[in-house]
PDB file of N, CA and C in Angstrom:
ATOM      1  N   MET N   1     103.249-113.870  13.833  1.00 39.00           N
ATOM      2  CA  MET N   1     103.136-113.497  12.434  1.00 39.00           C
ATOM      3  C   MET N   1     103.172-114.735  11.556  1.00 39.00           C
ATOM      4  N   GLU N   2     102.365-114.719  10.501  1.00 51.00           N
ATOM      5  CA  GLU N   2     102.326-115.828   9.563  1.00 51.00           C
ATOM      6  C   GLU N   2     103.258-115.553   8.398  1.00 51.00           C
ATOM      7  N   GLN N   3     104.059-116.533   8.017  1.00 56.00           N
ATOM      8  CA  GLN N   3     104.965-116.407   6.878  1.00 56.00           C
ATOM      9  C   GLN N   3     104.298-117.038   5.667  1.00 56.00           C
ATOM     10  N   ASN N   4     104.054-116.282   4.606  1.00 70.00           N
ATOM     11  CA  ASN N   4     103.402-116.789   3.409  1.00 70.00           C
ATOM     12  C   ASN N   4     104.435-117.166   2.367  1.00 70.00           C
ATOM     13  N   GLN N   5     104.130-118.208   1.593  1.00 74.00           N
ATOM     14  CA  GLN N   5     104.981-118.581   0.478  1.00 74.00           C
ATOM     15  C   GLN N   5     104.151-119.292  -0.573  1.00 74.00           C
ATOM     16  N   ALA N   6     104.651-119.305  -1.801  1.00 80.00           N
ATOM     17  CA  ALA N   6     104.001-120.014  -2.897  1.00 80.00           C
ATOM     18  C   ALA N   6     104.912-121.130  -3.342  1.00 80.00           C
ATOM     19  N   VAL N   7     104.358-122.305  -3.562  1.00 85.00           N
ATOM     20  CA  VAL N   7     105.109-123.453  -4.059  1.00 85.00           C
ATOM     21  C   VAL N   7     104.366-123.985  -5.275  1.00 85.00           C
ATOM     22  N   MET N   8     105.062-124.117  -6.388  1.00 88.00           N
ATOM     23  CA  MET N   8     104.477-124.625  -7.620  1.00 88.00           C
ATOM     24  C   MET N   8     105.240-125.860  -8.066  1.00 88.00           C
ATOM     25  N   VAL N   9     104.513-126.840  -8.606  1.00 90.00           N
ATOM     26  CA  VAL N   9     105.110-128.079  -9.101  1.00 90.00           C
ATOM     27  C   VAL N   9     104.619-128.311 -10.524  1.00 90.00           C
ATOM     28  N   ALA N  10     105.540-128.642 -11.440  1.00 90.00           N
ATOM     29  CA  ALA N  10     105.185-128.965 -12.820  1.00 90.00           C
ATOM     30  C   ALA N  10     105.260-130.472 -13.007  1.00 90.00           C
ATOM     31  N   VAL N  11     104.260-131.036 -13.675  1.00 89.00           N
ATOM     32  CA  VAL N  11     104.244-132.469 -13.956  1.00 89.00           C
ATOM     33  C   VAL N  11     104.065-132.688 -15.460  1.00 89.00           C
ATOM     34  N   ASP N  12     104.563-133.839 -15.940  1.00 85.00           N
ATOM     35  CA  ASP N  12     104.370-134.165 -17.349  1.00 85.00           C
ATOM     36  C   ASP N  12     103.053-134.900 -17.536  1.00 85.00           C
ATOM     37  N   ALA N  13     102.763-135.320 -18.765  1.00 86.00           N
ATOM     38  CA  ALA N  13     101.492-135.971 -19.074  1.00 86.00           C
ATOM     39  C   ALA N  13     101.295-137.266 -18.294  1.00 86.00           C
ATOM     40  N   ALA N  14     102.390-137.917 -17.898  1.00 86.00           N
ATOM     41  CA  ALA N  14     102.307-139.168 -17.133  1.00 86.00           C
ATOM     42  C   ALA N  14     102.166-138.916 -15.636  1.00 86.00           C
ATOM     43  N   GLY N  15     102.250-137.657 -15.220  1.00 87.00           N
ATOM     44  CA  GLY N  15     102.125-137.321 -13.805  1.00 87.00           C
ATOM     45  C   GLY N  15     103.433-137.283 -13.046  1.00 87.00           C
ATOM     46  N   ALA N  16     104.555-137.445 -13.747  1.00 85.00           N
ATOM     47  CA  ALA N  16     105.865-137.387 -13.094  1.00 85.00           C
ATOM     48  C   ALA N  16     106.267-135.934 -12.867  1.00 85.00           C
ATOM     49  N   VAL N  17     106.850-135.644 -11.729  1.00 87.00           N
ATOM     50  CA  VAL N  17     107.310-134.287 -11.413  1.00 87.00           C
ATOM     51  C   VAL N  17     108.514-133.954 -12.291  1.00 87.00           C
ATOM     52  N   VAL N  18     108.446-132.817 -12.997  1.00 87.00           N
ATOM     53  CA  VAL N  18     109.547-132.400 -13.859  1.00 87.00           C
ATOM     54  C   VAL N  18     110.197-131.100 -13.386  1.00 87.00           C
ATOM     55  N   GLY N  19     109.563-130.402 -12.454  1.00 90.00           N
ATOM     56  CA  GLY N  19     110.154-129.178 -11.949  1.00 90.00           C
ATOM     57  C   GLY N  19     109.342-128.608 -10.800  1.00 90.00           C
ATOM     58  N   SER N  20     109.970-127.688 -10.069  1.00 92.00           N
ATOM     59  CA  SER N  20     109.319-127.074  -8.918  1.00 92.00           C
ATOM     60  C   SER N  20     110.005-125.752  -8.603  1.00 92.00           C
ATOM     61  N   TYR N  21     109.245-124.840  -8.001  1.00 89.00           N
ATOM     62  CA  TYR N  21     109.866-123.624  -7.467  1.00 89.00           C
ATOM     63  C   TYR N  21     109.077-123.128  -6.268  1.00 89.00           C
ATOM     64  N   HIS N  22     109.742-122.328  -5.448  1.00 87.00           N
ATOM     65  CA  HIS N  22     109.061-121.694  -4.329  1.00 87.00           C
ATOM     66  C   HIS N  22     109.430-120.222  -4.315  1.00 87.00           C
ATOM     67  N   LEU N  23     108.525-119.417  -3.811  1.00 84.00           N
ATOM     68  CA  LEU N  23     108.704-117.972  -3.739  1.00 84.00           C
ATOM     69  C   LEU N  23     108.129-117.504  -2.416  1.00 84.00           C
ATOM     70  N   ARG N  24     108.901-116.710  -1.668  1.00 81.00           N
ATOM     71  CA  ARG N  24     108.402-116.211  -0.387  1.00 81.00           C
ATOM     72  C   ARG N  24     108.989-114.838  -0.105  1.00 81.00           C
ATOM     73  N   HIS N  25     108.297-114.096   0.750  1.00 78.00           N
ATOM     74  CA  HIS N  25     108.774-112.778   1.170  1.00 78.00           C
ATOM     75  C   HIS N  25     110.074-112.931   1.948  1.00 78.00           C
ATOM     76  N   ASN N  26     110.953-111.947   1.801  1.00 78.00           N
ATOM     77  CA  ASN N  26     112.166-111.930   2.601  1.00 78.00           C
ATOM     78  C   ASN N  26     111.822-111.647   4.061  1.00 78.00           C
ATOM     79  N   SER N  27     110.887-110.748   4.278  1.00 74.00           N
ATOM     80  CA  SER N  27     110.344-110.471   5.608  1.00 74.00           C
ATOM     81  C   SER N  27     108.964-109.857   5.412  1.00 74.00           C
ATOM     82  N   LEU N  28     108.177-109.814   6.460  1.00 73.00           N
ATOM     83  CA  LEU N  28     106.839-109.250   6.343  1.00 73.00           C
ATOM     84  C   LEU N  28     106.796-107.774   6.732  1.00 73.00           C
ATOM     85  N   ALA N  29     107.908-107.238   7.170  1.00 76.00           N
ATOM     86  CA  ALA N  29     107.942-105.840   7.602  1.00 76.00           C
ATOM     87  C   ALA N  29     108.447-104.962   6.452  1.00 76.00           C
ATOM     88  N   LEU N  30     109.440-104.152   6.708  1.00 77.00           N
ATOM     89  CA  LEU N  30     109.944-103.207   5.706  1.00 77.00           C
ATOM     90  C   LEU N  30     110.594-103.894   4.514  1.00 77.00           C
ATOM     91  N   GLY N  31     111.030-105.134   4.656  1.00 73.00           N
ATOM     92  CA  GLY N  31     111.667-105.849   3.550  1.00 73.00           C
ATOM     93  C   GLY N  31     110.710-106.701   2.741  1.00 73.00           C
ATOM     94  N   ALA N  32     109.401-106.484   2.875  1.00 73.00           N
ATOM     95  CA  ALA N  32     108.412-107.333   2.202  1.00 73.00           C
ATOM     96  C   ALA N  32     108.464-107.223   0.680  1.00 73.00           C
ATOM     97  N   HIS N  33     109.091-106.175   0.156  1.00 80.00           N
ATOM     98  CA  HIS N  33     109.188-106.026  -1.289  1.00 80.00           C
ATOM     99  C   HIS N  33     110.319-106.863  -1.871  1.00 80.00           C
ATOM    100  N   VAL N  34     111.113-107.510  -1.033  1.00 83.00           N
ATOM    101  CA  VAL N  34     112.221-108.364  -1.464  1.00 83.00           C
ATOM    102  C   VAL N  34     111.784-109.814  -1.294  1.00 83.00           C
ATOM    103  N   ALA N  35     112.106-110.670  -2.267  1.00 82.00           N
ATOM    104  CA  ALA N  35     111.670-112.064  -2.209  1.00 82.00           C
ATOM    105  C   ALA N  35     112.862-113.014  -2.274  1.00 82.00           C
ATOM    106  N   ASN N  36     112.649-114.210  -1.760  1.00 84.00           N
ATOM    107  CA  ASN N  36     113.581-115.316  -1.903  1.00 84.00           C
ATOM    108  C   ASN N  36     112.898-116.372  -2.754  1.00 84.00           C
ATOM    109  N   ALA N  37     113.668-117.032  -3.613  1.00 85.00           N
ATOM    110  CA  ALA N  37     113.095-118.052  -4.485  1.00 85.00           C
ATOM    111  C   ALA N  37     114.100-119.171  -4.693  1.00 85.00           C
ATOM    112  N   GLY N  38     113.592-120.317  -5.050  1.00 89.00           N
ATOM    113  CA  GLY N  38     114.440-121.452  -5.384  1.00 89.00           C
ATOM    114  C   GLY N  38     113.710-122.313  -6.401  1.00 89.00           C
ATOM    115  N   SER N  39     114.477-123.042  -7.204  1.00 89.00           N
ATOM    116  CA  SER N  39     113.847-123.882  -8.220  1.00 89.00           C
ATOM    117  C   SER N  39     114.649-125.158  -8.433  1.00 89.00           C
ATOM    118  N   ALA N  40     113.992-126.143  -9.009  1.00 88.00           N
ATOM    119  CA  ALA N  40     114.631-127.409  -9.354  1.00 88.00           C
ATOM    120  C   ALA N  40     113.934-127.953 -10.589  1.00 88.00           C
ATOM    121  N   ALA N  41     114.697-128.618 -11.446  1.00 86.00           N
ATOM    122  CA  ALA N  41     114.128-129.216 -12.655  1.00 86.00           C
ATOM    123  C   ALA N  41     114.751-130.586 -12.883  1.00 86.00           C
ATOM    124  N   ARG N  42     113.947-131.480 -13.433  1.00 83.00           N
ATOM    125  CA  ARG N  42     114.444-132.819 -13.749  1.00 83.00           C
ATOM    126  C   ARG N  42     115.411-132.724 -14.925  1.00 83.00           C
ATOM    127  N   ARG N  43     116.496-133.434 -14.831  1.00 79.00           N
ATOM    128  CA  ARG N  43     117.473-133.466 -15.913  1.00 79.00           C
ATOM    129  C   ARG N  43     116.961-134.391 -17.011  1.00 79.00           C
ATOM    130  N   LEU N  44     117.017-133.922 -18.243  1.00 71.00           N
ATOM    131  CA  LEU N  44     116.597-134.750 -19.370  1.00 71.00           C
ATOM    132  C   LEU N  44     117.654-135.795 -19.674  1.00 71.00           C
ATOM    133  N   GLU N  45     117.220-136.942 -20.132  1.00 71.00           N
ATOM    134  CA  GLU N  45     118.157-137.985 -20.541  1.00 71.00           C
ATOM    135  C   GLU N  45     118.775-137.596 -21.879  1.00 71.00           C
ATOM    136  N   PRO N  46     120.037-137.945 -22.115  1.00 72.00           N
ATOM    137  CA  PRO N  46     120.662-137.620 -23.389  1.00 72.00           C
ATOM    138  C   PRO N  46     119.859-138.203 -24.552  1.00 72.00           C
ATOM    139  N   GLY N  47     119.645-137.391 -25.576  1.00 70.00           N
ATOM    140  CA  GLY N  47     118.925-137.840 -26.755  1.00 70.00           C
ATOM    141  C   GLY N  47     117.414-137.721 -26.654  1.00 70.00           C
ATOM    142  N   VAL N  48     116.890-137.267 -25.519  1.00 65.00           N
ATOM    143  CA  VAL N  48     115.448-137.111 -25.351  1.00 65.00           C
ATOM    144  C   VAL N  48     115.120-135.629 -25.512  1.00 65.00           C
ATOM    145  N   PRO N  49     114.348-135.261 -26.547  1.00 65.00           N
ATOM    146  CA  PRO N  49     114.034-133.842 -26.734  1.00 65.00           C
ATOM    147  C   PRO N  49     113.071-133.344 -25.668  1.00 65.00           C
ATOM    148  N   ALA N  50     113.209-132.084 -25.318  1.00 63.00           N
ATOM    149  CA  ALA N  50     112.291-131.466 -24.356  1.00 63.00           C
ATOM    150  C   ALA N  50     110.977-131.192 -25.060  1.00 63.00           C
ATOM    151  N   GLU N  51     109.856-131.500 -24.409  1.00 64.00           N
ATOM    152  CA  GLU N  51     108.544-131.243 -24.983  1.00 64.00           C
ATOM    153  C   GLU N  51     108.043-129.899 -24.489  1.00 64.00           C
ATOM    154  N   VAL N  52     107.586-129.078 -25.398  1.00 56.00           N
ATOM    155  CA  VAL N  52     107.061-127.759 -25.062  1.00 56.00           C
ATOM    156  C   VAL N  52     105.595-127.718 -25.470  1.00 56.00           C
ATOM    157  N   ASP N  53     104.723-127.440 -24.541  1.00 51.00           N
ATOM    158  CA  ASP N  53     103.292-127.366 -24.847  1.00 51.00           C
ATOM    159  C   ASP N  53     102.870-125.938 -25.102  1.00 51.00           C
TER     160      ASP N  53
END
């Protein structure tokens, strides 16, 4: 059986990684409606405002 998952990465205008997450099925059988996920984000430096596009 193949295990499927999605991995997304966010980058800023300079190409630096600022965040990431992954999402995958808990199982491919009866539990396929349940998912596992994880995320990470770069910590902003003090005094640097977050940019929102």
